[in-house]
Amino acid sequence: MTSGRILVDGIDIRELTQEKLRAKIGLVPQKAVLFTGTVAENISFGTNDLPRDKIIRAAKIAQASDFISTLKQGYDAQIAQGGTNVSGGQKQQLSIARALAKHPEIYIFDDSFSALDFKTESKLRQALKKETEKDTVLIIAQRVTTIMDADRIMVLDGGRMVGMGTHQDLMKTCEVYREIVASQLSEEEWI
Amino acid sequence: MSEKDLKPARPMMGFGRGPGSHNTIGRPIEKAKDFKGTLRRLLTYLKPHRVKFIIIFLATVVSTVFNIISPKVMGQAITKLFEGFLMKMKGLPNAAIDFKYIFNIILILIGIYVVSAIFNYIQQYIMADVAQKTVYEMRKDINAKLSRLPLKYFDGRTHGEILSRVTNDVDVISTTLQQSLTQLITSVVTLVGIVVMMLTISPMLTLIAFVTLPLSFLATKVIAQQSQKFFARQQKYLGQLSGQVEEMYTGHKIVKVFNYEKQSIDKFNKVNDQLYDAGWKAQFISGMIMPLMTAIGNLSYVVIAILGGIAVIRGKVTIGNIQAFIQYSREFSHPIVQTSNIANIIQSTIAAAERVFEVLDEAEQIPDQKDLLHLDQPKGDVKFEHIKFAYSKGKILIEDINIDVKKGQTIAIVGPIGAGKTTLVNLLMRFYEVNQGKITVDGIDIRDMERGKLRSLFGMVLQDTWLFKGSIKENIAYGREKATEEEIIQAAQVAYADHFIRTLPEGYDTILNEEANNISQGQKQLLTIARAILANPPILILDEATSSVDTRTEIYIQKAMLALMKGRTSFVIAHRLSTIRDADLILVMNQGSIIEKGTHQELLKQYGFYADLYNSQFVGLNLKEKVS
């Protein structure tokens, strides 16, 4: 950072070890990355010896359990290098399950629902809401519908923050936000 | 619920293919499935060059024979030298070394070497010509074939696989023709020639030279078998290692966030150890072959030298001949090794040729018929009549679909990701053929039209924009030859692209690079829309998905798309509710087939998949219009 500081639980993140800081964070990146190994190993990635029921629970919340159960070896099915043998949506689901299995304090979803269809996404969002009630969730999204009901929405434009607030606040105060909404929803869907 | 297997992981980084791998001792060899058939077919490619092959063969034989004779001729000079020297030693009168004779022999030798070199050159020259012409023909055939293959072929294979057949495999054939074939002739002729020469000098010594042969064969075979095991292991671990490294780098962020570094390093070290172990063993064992062969060779050398020496002393053989014999016996294991080497190369060449022929044998698309109909002034009425379609037998995707689209209507195709929305596009453009029923444009069956003409009726704006290296002007004009500058700018204006193009330093002459990453994703889409507007097709295929486009460009894209759709029949892979709602017909697709069709209102009343999909999008939000 050039100047300023980021605090997590009141502590400057530069004063935390990388390991400790990262242990607090569950990241779901824009481009889902899977690794060679079984489905279960991918979900419990980085968390040694996670019991099977916890893996299954994470998969269920991530809406991945349906497709996993269609696999012959289920949670022991092999994922090829780079996850080339599962679809883009399934990759995202597994990558979300991986973050959930870690049980972090802070979730970061970096445009992580883009390969999911609307139906799966809404189911997932509902399940996530319940699961992450006590946790901090950062969602980076393109679809307005993904973030409309967030506690706080931050609008960025060209590297600057141009608005912060709830959907209703921003509709009143933020021109850029209104533009985004207008481009994605027709007028009667505005609230 | 149907259970399925995940496809096994593809092996990484195979080596042992390509022209770089021409040393095959102790390494696993690729084998062709049908060696004879493929060889025969490869020979048909060589057939037009029959005469040249005969010349090559003769030139090789002459060049080699002259090469083989030279030691024996040189032996004569040595004999003469030795005789003269011996006489001097004995102190005989008039004892002198016959330098004139020796000088003559040297002249003859020079002549032999020159002739051999000339013929060798002739052989190389013609062979290069034949090899290059043959692979030229082959490449031409493959290229022609690829343009006749249906899209189905390309959809089922990775680009790398097809590319490897066109480049790598053809390259292997080329290298083999160029080098290995003449090497094979040389080796065989040399072997025969040397044996003949050795026999003329001394049958007894020849026998001794032969005794050690089986010994070296056996040694080579045993060691090669051992080393092959380790080479295979080395290849396996190398694949694992590069896979692991690639994976950890592509997933670098994830590895760090999930604190996986230590485990990753452990895993790397483990595989690295295994690779080291297999690697040094493979190299060590295969490295033993040459010294061992030399040792065995030396063994026979010693015996030959001693027995030969005795024979010379007894005056049974001249010293020059023994010297020549030793030279022969040292050389003659070389063509044997080379021949077995070349045999392996030929095997992998035939395997490469087989892969090339596999491409050439693929089923082609149905050729266009003659006297085809074409539309002078296409309107854009499209009709699907009793369409039945399946990508593969037994898995019917579309059954008895009837759609009647009038000029200027909009058809929205909706469904979850991977629902097979592109299937319809594939059928319309005749990338795939319908199994039953027919598709008509302005009443004409699309099978009665030339493919090129049919496809020119369509304009496509897809999410994956396709732009090529060239100026923006050229990229827009791609849809229509001979478009004037004015027309290009006009099209760009309608497509809301004019403004951003003018802000670029070079304007319309800005060169897009190969990945076209010097303009944004959204701007690329605007360019493809401008291209479609300029081409002015009666029917459009649009993909609305606009992820990773900033909001302002997104608004331009929407406006541009609306301008483009005006008055044209449009098939839209729709993501925007407004497009879907305003469409004249909505086709709902799931798992590859059309499961519902109708207008927005009709479909909502069905309370089916569409109603579900529509509602789910706004679950949890206070939506004004909600179907309950």
Tab-separated table of N, CA and C in Angstrom, chain B residues 220-362:
chain	number	residue	atom	x	y	z
B	220	THR	N	22.953	-55.547	-25.571
B	220	THR	CA	22.125	-54.383	-25.890
B	220	THR	C	20.677	-54.637	-25.522
B	221	LYS	N	20.200	-55.814	-25.883
B	221	LYS	CA	18.787	-56.105	-25.681
B	221	LYS	C	18.445	-56.099	-24.189
B	222	VAL	N	19.254	-56.777	-23.404
B	222	VAL	CA	18.987	-56.868	-21.969
B	222	VAL	C	18.995	-55.476	-21.333
B	223	ILE	N	20.018	-54.700	-21.695
B	223	ILE	CA	20.124	-53.368	-21.098
B	223	ILE	C	18.982	-52.468	-21.553
B	224	ALA	N	18.668	-52.541	-22.859
B	224	ALA	CA	17.604	-51.689	-23.386
B	224	ALA	C	16.289	-51.975	-22.679
B	225	GLN	N	16.037	-53.266	-22.456
B	225	GLN	CA	14.803	-53.626	-21.758
B	225	GLN	C	14.756	-52.988	-20.377
B	226	GLN	N	15.880	-53.069	-19.684
B	226	GLN	CA	15.956	-52.470	-18.356
B	226	GLN	C	15.708	-50.969	-18.415
B	227	SER	N	16.410	-50.330	-19.350
B	227	SER	CA	16.344	-48.871	-19.378
B	227	SER	C	14.975	-48.387	-19.834
B	228	GLN	N	14.324	-49.158	-20.698
B	228	GLN	CA	12.982	-48.763	-21.144
B	228	GLN	C	12.039	-48.586	-19.970
B	229	LYS	N	12.146	-49.485	-19.026
B	229	LYS	CA	11.321	-49.435	-17.827
B	229	LYS	C	11.504	-48.085	-17.139
B	230	PHE	N	12.784	-47.685	-17.022
B	230	PHE	CA	13.056	-46.437	-16.307
B	230	PHE	C	12.712	-45.209	-17.145
B	231	PHE	N	12.886	-45.335	-18.460
B	231	PHE	CA	12.488	-44.214	-19.314
B	231	PHE	C	10.989	-43.980	-19.204
B	232	ALA	N	10.227	-45.073	-19.204
B	232	ALA	CA	8.774	-44.949	-19.073
B	232	ALA	C	8.435	-44.277	-17.749
B	233	ARG	N	9.133	-44.703	-16.701
B	233	ARG	CA	8.892	-44.120	-15.385
B	233	ARG	C	9.276	-42.640	-15.375
B	234	GLN	N	10.400	-42.362	-16.011
B	234	GLN	CA	10.873	-40.970	-16.068
B	234	GLN	C	9.833	-40.095	-16.756
B	235	GLN	N	9.284	-40.621	-17.866
B	235	GLN	CA	8.288	-39.874	-18.611
B	235	GLN	C	7.056	-39.613	-17.753
B	236	LYS	N	6.676	-40.630	-17.011
B	236	LYS	CA	5.493	-40.513	-16.159
B	236	LYS	C	5.710	-39.438	-15.090
B	237	TYR	N	6.853	-39.503	-14.418
B	237	TYR	CA	7.110	-38.543	-13.340
B	237	TYR	C	7.305	-37.136	-13.887
B	238	LEU	N	7.908	-37.061	-15.059
B	238	LEU	CA	8.101	-35.747	-15.661
B	238	LEU	C	6.736	-35.113	-15.941
B	239	GLY	N	5.817	-35.933	-16.458
B	239	GLY	CA	4.449	-35.454	-16.695
B	239	GLY	C	3.818	-34.983	-15.408
B	240	GLN	N	3.969	-35.794	-14.355
B	240	GLN	CA	3.393	-35.436	-13.060
B	240	GLN	C	3.985	-34.136	-12.535
B	241	LEU	N	5.294	-34.018	-12.694
B	241	LEU	CA	5.982	-32.849	-12.149
B	241	LEU	C	5.558	-31.577	-12.875
B	242	SER	N	5.555	-31.645	-14.207
B	242	SER	CA	5.180	-30.424	-14.925
B	242	SER	C	3.711	-30.113	-14.694
B	243	GLY	N	2.899	-31.177	-14.552
B	243	GLY	CA	1.493	-30.958	-14.216
B	243	GLY	C	1.366	-30.237	-12.890
B	244	GLN	N	2.118	-30.722	-11.904
B	244	GLN	CA	2.075	-30.136	-10.561
B	244	GLN	C	2.518	-28.670	-10.590
B	245	VAL	N	3.624	-28.401	-11.314
B	245	VAL	CA	4.132	-27.031	-11.369
B	245	VAL	C	3.133	-26.109	-12.060
B	246	GLU	N	2.614	-26.585	-13.198
B	246	GLU	CA	1.651	-25.771	-13.943
B	246	GLU	C	0.438	-25.455	-13.076
B	247	GLU	N	-0.015	-26.493	-12.393
B	247	GLU	CA	-1.205	-26.357	-11.575
B	247	GLU	C	-0.997	-25.356	-10.441
B	248	MET	N	0.129	-25.485	-9.777
B	248	MET	CA	0.381	-24.615	-8.633
B	248	MET	C	0.550	-23.166	-9.074
B	249	TYR	N	1.075	-22.959	-10.280
B	249	TYR	CA	1.214	-21.582	-10.746
B	249	TYR	C	-0.105	-21.007	-11.215
B	250	THR	N	-0.936	-21.818	-11.910
B	250	THR	CA	-2.228	-21.268	-12.326
B	250	THR	C	-3.110	-21.021	-11.111
B	251	GLY	N	-2.925	-21.829	-10.078
B	251	GLY	CA	-3.752	-21.652	-8.894
B	251	GLY	C	-2.998	-20.969	-7.762
B	252	HIS	N	-2.056	-20.128	-8.127
B	252	HIS	CA	-1.165	-19.529	-7.150
B	252	HIS	C	-1.890	-18.842	-6.000
B	253	LYS	N	-2.875	-18.041	-6.371
B	253	LYS	CA	-3.641	-17.280	-5.371
B	253	LYS	C	-4.332	-18.241	-4.403
B	254	ILE	N	-4.965	-19.261	-4.983
B	254	ILE	CA	-5.698	-20.221	-4.162
B	254	ILE	C	-4.740	-20.940	-3.225
B	255	VAL	N	-3.604	-21.348	-3.768
B	255	VAL	CA	-2.622	-22.049	-2.945
B	255	VAL	C	-2.230	-21.183	-1.748
B	256	LYS	N	-2.056	-19.905	-1.978
B	256	LYS	CA	-1.652	-19.018	-0.897
B	256	LYS	C	-2.782	-18.785	0.096
B	257	VAL	N	-3.963	-18.475	-0.436
B	257	VAL	CA	-5.077	-18.164	0.469
B	257	VAL	C	-5.432	-19.372	1.333
B	258	PHE	N	-5.304	-20.563	0.763
B	258	PHE	CA	-5.667	-21.743	1.543
B	258	PHE	C	-4.462	-22.321	2.285
B	259	ASN	N	-3.382	-21.535	2.378
B	259	ASN	CA	-2.176	-21.956	3.093
B	259	ASN	C	-1.721	-23.359	2.705
B	260	TYR	N	-1.657	-23.589	1.417
B	260	TYR	CA	-1.346	-24.920	0.912
B	260	TYR	C	0.125	-25.040	0.522
B	261	GLU	N	0.890	-23.952	0.739
B	261	GLU	CA	2.271	-23.926	0.249
B	261	GLU	C	3.085	-25.135	0.697
B	262	LYS	N	2.991	-25.441	1.998
B	262	LYS	CA	3.850	-26.484	2.530
B	262	LYS	C	3.523	-27.828	1.887
B	263	GLN	N	2.227	-28.127	1.826
B	263	GLN	CA	1.818	-29.397	1.217
B	263	GLN	C	2.252	-29.462	-0.239
B	264	SER	N	2.124	-28.306	-0.909
B	264	SER	CA	2.499	-28.254	-2.320
B	264	SER	C	3.989	-28.514	-2.499
B	265	ILE	N	4.782	-27.920	-1.610
B	265	ILE	CA	6.232	-28.110	-1.699
B	265	ILE	C	6.592	-29.573	-1.407
B	266	ASP	N	5.934	-30.146	-0.395
B	266	ASP	CA	6.171	-31.558	-0.076
B	266	ASP	C	5.885	-32.444	-1.283
B	267	LYS	N	4.748	-32.147	-1.919
B	267	LYS	CA	4.334	-32.966	-3.045
B	267	LYS	C	5.351	-32.836	-4.182
B	268	PHE	N	5.785	-31.593	-4.402
B	268	PHE	CA	6.766	-31.357	-5.455
B	268	PHE	C	8.052	-32.127	-5.169
B	269	ASN	N	8.522	-32.028	-3.916
B	269	ASN	CA	9.761	-32.712	-3.548
B	269	ASN	C	9.660	-34.214	-3.752
B	270	LYS	N	8.493	-34.750	-3.417
B	270	LYS	CA	8.308	-36.193	-3.543
B	270	LYS	C	8.429	-36.605	-5.018
B	271	VAL	N	7.688	-35.906	-5.876
B	271	VAL	CA	7.714	-36.248	-7.294
B	271	VAL	C	9.100	-35.977	-7.879
B	272	ASN	N	9.713	-34.880	-7.418
B	272	ASN	CA	11.039	-34.536	-7.911
B	272	ASN	C	12.051	-35.630	-7.567
B	273	ASP	N	11.957	-36.152	-6.341
B	273	ASP	CA	12.827	-37.263	-5.941
B	273	ASP	C	12.630	-38.464	-6.843
B	274	GLN	N	11.361	-38.779	-7.089
B	274	GLN	CA	11.058	-39.938	-7.918
B	274	GLN	C	11.605	-39.748	-9.326
B	275	LEU	N	11.450	-38.519	-9.823
B	275	LEU	CA	11.935	-38.220	-11.169
B	275	LEU	C	13.456	-38.349	-11.228
B	276	TYR	N	14.105	-37.833	-10.183
B	276	TYR	CA	15.560	-37.920	-10.122
B	276	TYR	C	15.990	-39.374	-10.157
B	277	ASP	N	15.320	-40.176	-9.333
B	277	ASP	CA	15.664	-41.584	-9.221
B	277	ASP	C	15.508	-42.296	-10.563
B	278	ALA	N	14.334	-42.113	-11.173
B	278	ALA	CA	14.088	-42.768	-12.461
B	278	ALA	C	15.019	-42.200	-13.523
B	279	GLY	N	15.258	-40.895	-13.453
B	279	GLY	CA	16.058	-40.216	-14.472
B	279	GLY	C	17.496	-40.707	-14.504
B	280	TRP	N	18.121	-40.738	-13.336
B	280	TRP	CA	19.535	-41.134	-13.383
B	280	TRP	C	19.686	-42.598	-13.713
B	281	LYS	N	18.734	-43.410	-13.250
B	281	LYS	CA	18.821	-44.839	-13.583
B	281	LYS	C	18.670	-45.043	-15.083
B	282	ALA	N	17.683	-44.345	-15.671
B	282	ALA	CA	17.456	-44.492	-17.109
B	282	ALA	C	18.701	-44.078	-17.877
B	283	GLN	N	19.257	-42.935	-17.500
B	283	GLN	CA	20.434	-42.445	-18.211
B	283	GLN	C	21.631	-43.345	-17.979
B	284	PHE	N	21.797	-43.760	-16.725
B	284	PHE	CA	22.939	-44.601	-16.385
B	284	PHE	C	22.898	-45.917	-17.149
B	285	ILE	N	21.715	-46.551	-17.120
B	285	ILE	CA	21.629	-47.862	-17.750
B	285	ILE	C	21.760	-47.754	-19.262
B	286	SER	N	21.043	-46.770	-19.854
B	286	SER	CA	21.135	-46.654	-21.307
B	286	SER	C	22.535	-46.176	-21.697
B	287	GLY	N	23.185	-45.439	-20.798
B	287	GLY	CA	24.545	-44.977	-21.068
B	287	GLY	C	25.546	-46.119	-21.062
B	288	MET	N	25.160	-47.244	-20.459
B	288	MET	CA	26.061	-48.390	-20.401
B	288	MET	C	26.165	-49.091	-21.745
B	289	ILE	N	25.162	-48.909	-22.579
B	289	ILE	CA	25.123	-49.658	-23.837
B	289	ILE	C	26.367	-49.396	-24.680
B	290	MET	N	26.668	-48.111	-24.889
B	290	MET	CA	27.789	-47.797	-25.775
B	290	MET	C	29.133	-48.336	-25.248
B	291	PRO	N	29.511	-48.049	-24.002
B	291	PRO	CA	30.785	-48.598	-23.497
B	291	PRO	C	30.853	-50.119	-23.585
B	292	LEU	N	29.734	-50.760	-23.292
B	292	LEU	CA	29.708	-52.219	-23.317
B	292	LEU	C	29.954	-52.738	-24.729
B	293	MET	N	29.269	-52.077	-25.685
B	293	MET	CA	29.459	-52.459	-27.078
B	293	MET	C	30.924	-52.268	-27.470
B	294	THR	N	31.478	-51.139	-27.008
B	294	THR	CA	32.881	-50.867	-27.334
B	294	THR	C	33.785	-51.935	-26.722
B	295	ALA	N	33.494	-52.295	-25.475
B	295	ALA	CA	34.314	-53.304	-24.797
B	295	ALA	C	34.271	-54.619	-25.557
B	296	ILE	N	33.057	-55.034	-25.921
B	296	ILE	CA	32.930	-56.280	-26.667
B	296	ILE	C	33.655	-56.170	-27.998
B	297	GLY	N	33.484	-54.967	-28.629
B	297	GLY	CA	34.169	-54.718	-29.897
B	297	GLY	C	35.679	-54.833	-29.737
B	298	ASN	N	36.170	-54.270	-28.646
B	298	ASN	CA	37.612	-54.311	-28.382
B	298	ASN	C	38.104	-55.737	-28.184
B	299	LEU	N	37.246	-56.528	-27.557
B	299	LEU	CA	37.581	-57.920	-27.325
B	299	LEU	C	37.889	-58.613	-28.656
B	300	SER	N	36.964	-58.436	-29.595
B	300	SER	CA	37.179	-59.081	-30.898
B	300	SER	C	38.362	-58.418	-31.611
B	301	TYR	N	38.566	-57.126	-31.326
B	301	TYR	CA	39.686	-56.409	-31.940
B	301	TYR	C	41.025	-57.022	-31.530
B	302	VAL	N	41.114	-57.291	-30.257
B	302	VAL	CA	42.355	-57.881	-29.731
B	302	VAL	C	42.609	-59.240	-30.380
B	303	VAL	N	41.571	-60.076	-30.398
B	303	VAL	CA	41.715	-61.414	-30.970
B	303	VAL	C	42.126	-61.324	-32.440
B	304	ILE	N	41.407	-60.422	-33.164
B	304	ILE	CA	41.694	-60.274	-34.598
B	304	ILE	C	43.131	-59.782	-34.803
B	305	ALA	N	43.537	-58.830	-33.970
B	305	ALA	CA	44.882	-58.260	-34.116
B	305	ALA	C	45.947	-59.338	-33.907
B	306	ILE	N	45.740	-60.148	-32.866
B	306	ILE	CA	46.740	-61.192	-32.577
B	306	ILE	C	46.770	-62.235	-33.685
B	307	LEU	N	45.571	-62.792	-33.986
B	307	LEU	CA	45.523	-63.828	-35.018
B	307	LEU	C	45.971	-63.282	-36.362
B	308	GLY	N	45.562	-62.038	-36.665
B	308	GLY	CA	45.957	-61.393	-37.916
B	308	GLY	C	47.472	-61.238	-37.982
B	309	GLY	N	48.060	-60.803	-36.854
B	309	GLY	CA	49.508	-60.625	-36.789
B	309	GLY	C	50.233	-61.928	-37.094
B	310	ILE	N	49.728	-63.001	-36.469
B	310	ILE	CA	50.333	-64.314	-36.713
B	310	ILE	C	50.242	-64.670	-38.191
B	311	ALA	N	49.050	-64.421	-38.777
B	311	ALA	CA	48.844	-64.754	-40.193
B	311	ALA	C	49.811	-63.972	-41.071
B	312	VAL	N	50.059	-62.696	-40.714
B	312	VAL	CA	50.978	-61.876	-41.514
B	312	VAL	C	52.387	-62.443	-41.420
B	313	ILE	N	52.788	-62.791	-40.181
B	313	ILE	CA	54.133	-63.334	-39.983
B	313	ILE	C	54.326	-64.598	-40.800
B	314	ARG	N	53.230	-65.395	-40.819
B	314	ARG	CA	53.339	-66.629	-41.597
B	314	ARG	C	53.212	-66.366	-43.083
B	315	GLY	N	52.946	-65.093	-43.444
B	315	GLY	CA	52.874	-64.740	-44.851
B	315	GLY	C	51.574	-65.153	-45.524
B	316	LYS	N	50.538	-65.456	-44.693
B	316	LYS	CA	49.269	-65.888	-45.288
B	316	LYS	C	48.450	-64.697	-45.774
B	317	VAL	N	48.620	-63.590	-45.079
B	317	VAL	CA	47.862	-62.390	-45.452
B	317	VAL	C	48.850	-61.229	-45.477
B	318	THR	N	48.562	-60.246	-46.333
B	318	THR	CA	49.435	-59.070	-46.353
B	318	THR	C	49.087	-58.159	-45.196
B	319	ILE	N	50.050	-57.368	-44.785
B	319	ILE	CA	49.804	-56.492	-43.644
B	319	ILE	C	48.743	-55.435	-43.950
B	320	GLY	N	48.732	-54.958	-45.200
B	320	GLY	CA	47.729	-53.958	-45.611
B	320	GLY	C	46.328	-54.514	-45.471
B	321	ASN	N	46.170	-55.793	-45.849
B	321	ASN	CA	44.849	-56.401	-45.751
B	321	ASN	C	44.390	-56.531	-44.309
B	322	ILE	N	45.339	-56.877	-43.436
B	322	ILE	CA	44.969	-56.996	-42.025
B	322	ILE	C	44.557	-55.639	-41.476
B	323	GLN	N	45.334	-54.644	-41.883
B	323	GLN	CA	45.003	-53.290	-41.442
B	323	GLN	C	43.593	-52.938	-41.922
B	324	ALA	N	43.290	-53.255	-43.192
B	324	ALA	CA	41.957	-52.985	-43.735
B	324	ALA	C	40.900	-53.775	-42.986
B	325	PHE	N	41.237	-55.023	-42.683
B	325	PHE	CA	40.271	-55.897	-42.002
B	325	PHE	C	39.890	-55.329	-40.645
B	326	ILE	N	40.926	-54.870	-39.918
B	326	ILE	CA	40.652	-54.303	-38.593
B	326	ILE	C	39.732	-53.090	-38.717
B	327	GLN	N	40.014	-52.290	-39.737
B	327	GLN	CA	39.177	-51.127	-39.964
B	327	GLN	C	37.728	-51.556	-40.237
B	328	TYR	N	37.582	-52.573	-41.092
B	328	TYR	CA	36.230	-53.072	-41.400
B	328	TYR	C	35.530	-53.580	-40.151
B	329	SER	N	36.286	-54.409	-39.384
B	329	SER	CA	35.622	-55.046	-38.247
B	329	SER	C	35.187	-54.007	-37.214
B	330	ARG	N	35.918	-52.883	-37.160
B	330	ARG	CA	35.524	-51.847	-36.218
B	330	ARG	C	34.305	-51.082	-36.711
B	331	GLU	N	34.163	-51.044	-38.032
B	331	GLU	CA	33.065	-50.262	-38.594
B	331	GLU	C	31.781	-51.050	-38.688
B	332	PHE	N	31.901	-52.388	-38.630
B	332	PHE	CA	30.718	-53.095	-39.068
B	332	PHE	C	29.629	-53.231	-38.004
B	333	SER	N	29.965	-52.941	-36.744
B	333	SER	CA	28.876	-52.924	-35.765
B	333	SER	C	28.042	-51.641	-35.906
B	334	HIS	N	28.667	-50.619	-36.469
B	334	HIS	CA	27.981	-49.336	-36.627
B	334	HIS	C	26.703	-49.439	-37.470
B	335	PRO	N	26.786	-50.005	-38.710
B	335	PRO	CA	25.535	-50.102	-39.481
B	335	PRO	C	24.488	-50.994	-38.813
B	336	ILE	N	24.936	-51.973	-38.013
B	336	ILE	CA	23.945	-52.836	-37.347
B	336	ILE	C	23.144	-52.012	-36.341
B	337	VAL	N	23.856	-51.241	-35.526
B	337	VAL	CA	23.178	-50.396	-34.539
B	337	VAL	C	22.261	-49.415	-35.245
B	338	GLN	N	22.800	-48.834	-36.331
B	338	GLN	CA	22.023	-47.832	-37.042
B	338	GLN	C	20.757	-48.424	-37.642
B	339	THR	N	20.888	-49.630	-38.208
B	339	THR	CA	19.726	-50.253	-38.816
B	339	THR	C	18.634	-50.485	-37.776
B	340	SER	N	19.032	-50.967	-36.605
B	340	SER	CA	17.992	-51.231	-35.602
B	340	SER	C	17.395	-49.910	-35.112
B	341	ASN	N	18.223	-48.875	-35.044
B	341	ASN	CA	17.748	-47.542	-34.699
B	341	ASN	C	16.716	-47.051	-35.698
B	342	ILE	N	17.079	-47.213	-36.983
B	342	ILE	CA	16.197	-46.737	-38.047
B	342	ILE	C	14.901	-47.534	-38.063
B	343	ALA	N	14.997	-48.810	-37.726
B	343	ALA	CA	13.781	-49.622	-37.665
B	343	ALA	C	12.797	-49.001	-36.678
B	344	ASN	N	13.319	-48.523	-35.537
B	344	ASN	CA	12.455	-47.863	-34.562
B	344	ASN	C	11.882	-46.565	-35.109
B	345	ILE	N	12.745	-45.815	-35.779
B	345	ILE	CA	12.285	-44.537	-36.332
B	345	ILE	C	11.179	-44.787	-37.343
B	346	ILE	N	11.377	-45.809	-38.164
B	346	ILE	CA	10.363	-46.104	-39.174
B	346	ILE	C	9.052	-46.497	-38.504
B	347	GLN	N	9.163	-47.232	-37.402
B	347	GLN	CA	7.934	-47.583	-36.675
B	347	GLN	C	7.178	-46.348	-36.219
B	348	SER	N	7.905	-45.395	-35.616
B	348	SER	CA	7.172	-44.227	-35.137
B	348	SER	C	6.728	-43.352	-36.301
B	349	THR	N	7.460	-43.433	-37.422
B	349	THR	CA	7.027	-42.690	-38.603
B	349	THR	C	5.724	-43.254	-39.144
B	350	ILE	N	5.656	-44.578	-39.178
B	350	ILE	CA	4.422	-45.202	-39.660
B	350	ILE	C	3.269	-44.844	-38.717
B	351	ALA	N	3.566	-44.804	-37.419
B	351	ALA	CA	2.520	-44.406	-36.459
B	351	ALA	C	2.071	-42.979	-36.741
B	352	ALA	N	3.024	-42.106	-37.068
B	352	ALA	CA	2.673	-40.717	-37.399
B	352	ALA	C	1.848	-40.673	-38.675
B	353	ALA	N	2.290	-41.447	-39.661
B	353	ALA	CA	1.564	-41.484	-40.935
B	353	ALA	C	0.149	-41.984	-40.715
B	354	GLU	N	0.013	-42.946	-39.813
B	354	GLU	CA	-1.314	-43.495	-39.541
B	354	GLU	C	-2.244	-42.410	-38.994
B	355	ARG	N	-1.682	-41.579	-38.089
B	355	ARG	CA	-2.506	-40.498	-37.535
B	355	ARG	C	-2.900	-39.504	-38.618
B	356	VAL	N	-1.974	-39.254	-39.547
B	356	VAL	CA	-2.286	-38.340	-40.647
B	356	VAL	C	-3.384	-38.945	-41.520
B	357	PHE	N	-3.243	-40.240	-41.814
B	357	PHE	CA	-4.242	-40.885	-42.665
B	357	PHE	C	-5.599	-40.951	-41.979
B	358	GLU	N	-5.569	-41.046	-40.651
B	358	GLU	CA	-6.835	-41.043	-39.911
B	358	GLU	C	-7.616	-39.773	-40.200
B	359	VAL	N	-6.887	-38.654	-40.224
B	359	VAL	CA	-7.537	-37.384	-40.551
B	359	VAL	C	-8.106	-37.455	-41.958
B	360	LEU	N	-7.296	-37.968	-42.892
B	360	LEU	CA	-7.729	-38.008	-44.287
B	360	LEU	C	-8.920	-38.944	-44.497
B	361	ASP	N	-9.105	-39.874	-43.578
B	361	ASP	CA	-10.192	-40.842	-43.733
B	361	ASP	C	-11.476	-40.439	-43.028
B	362	GLU	N	-11.459	-39.325	-42.303
B	362	GLU	CA	-12.662	-38.913	-41.575
B	362	GLU	C	-13.822	-38.696	-42.541
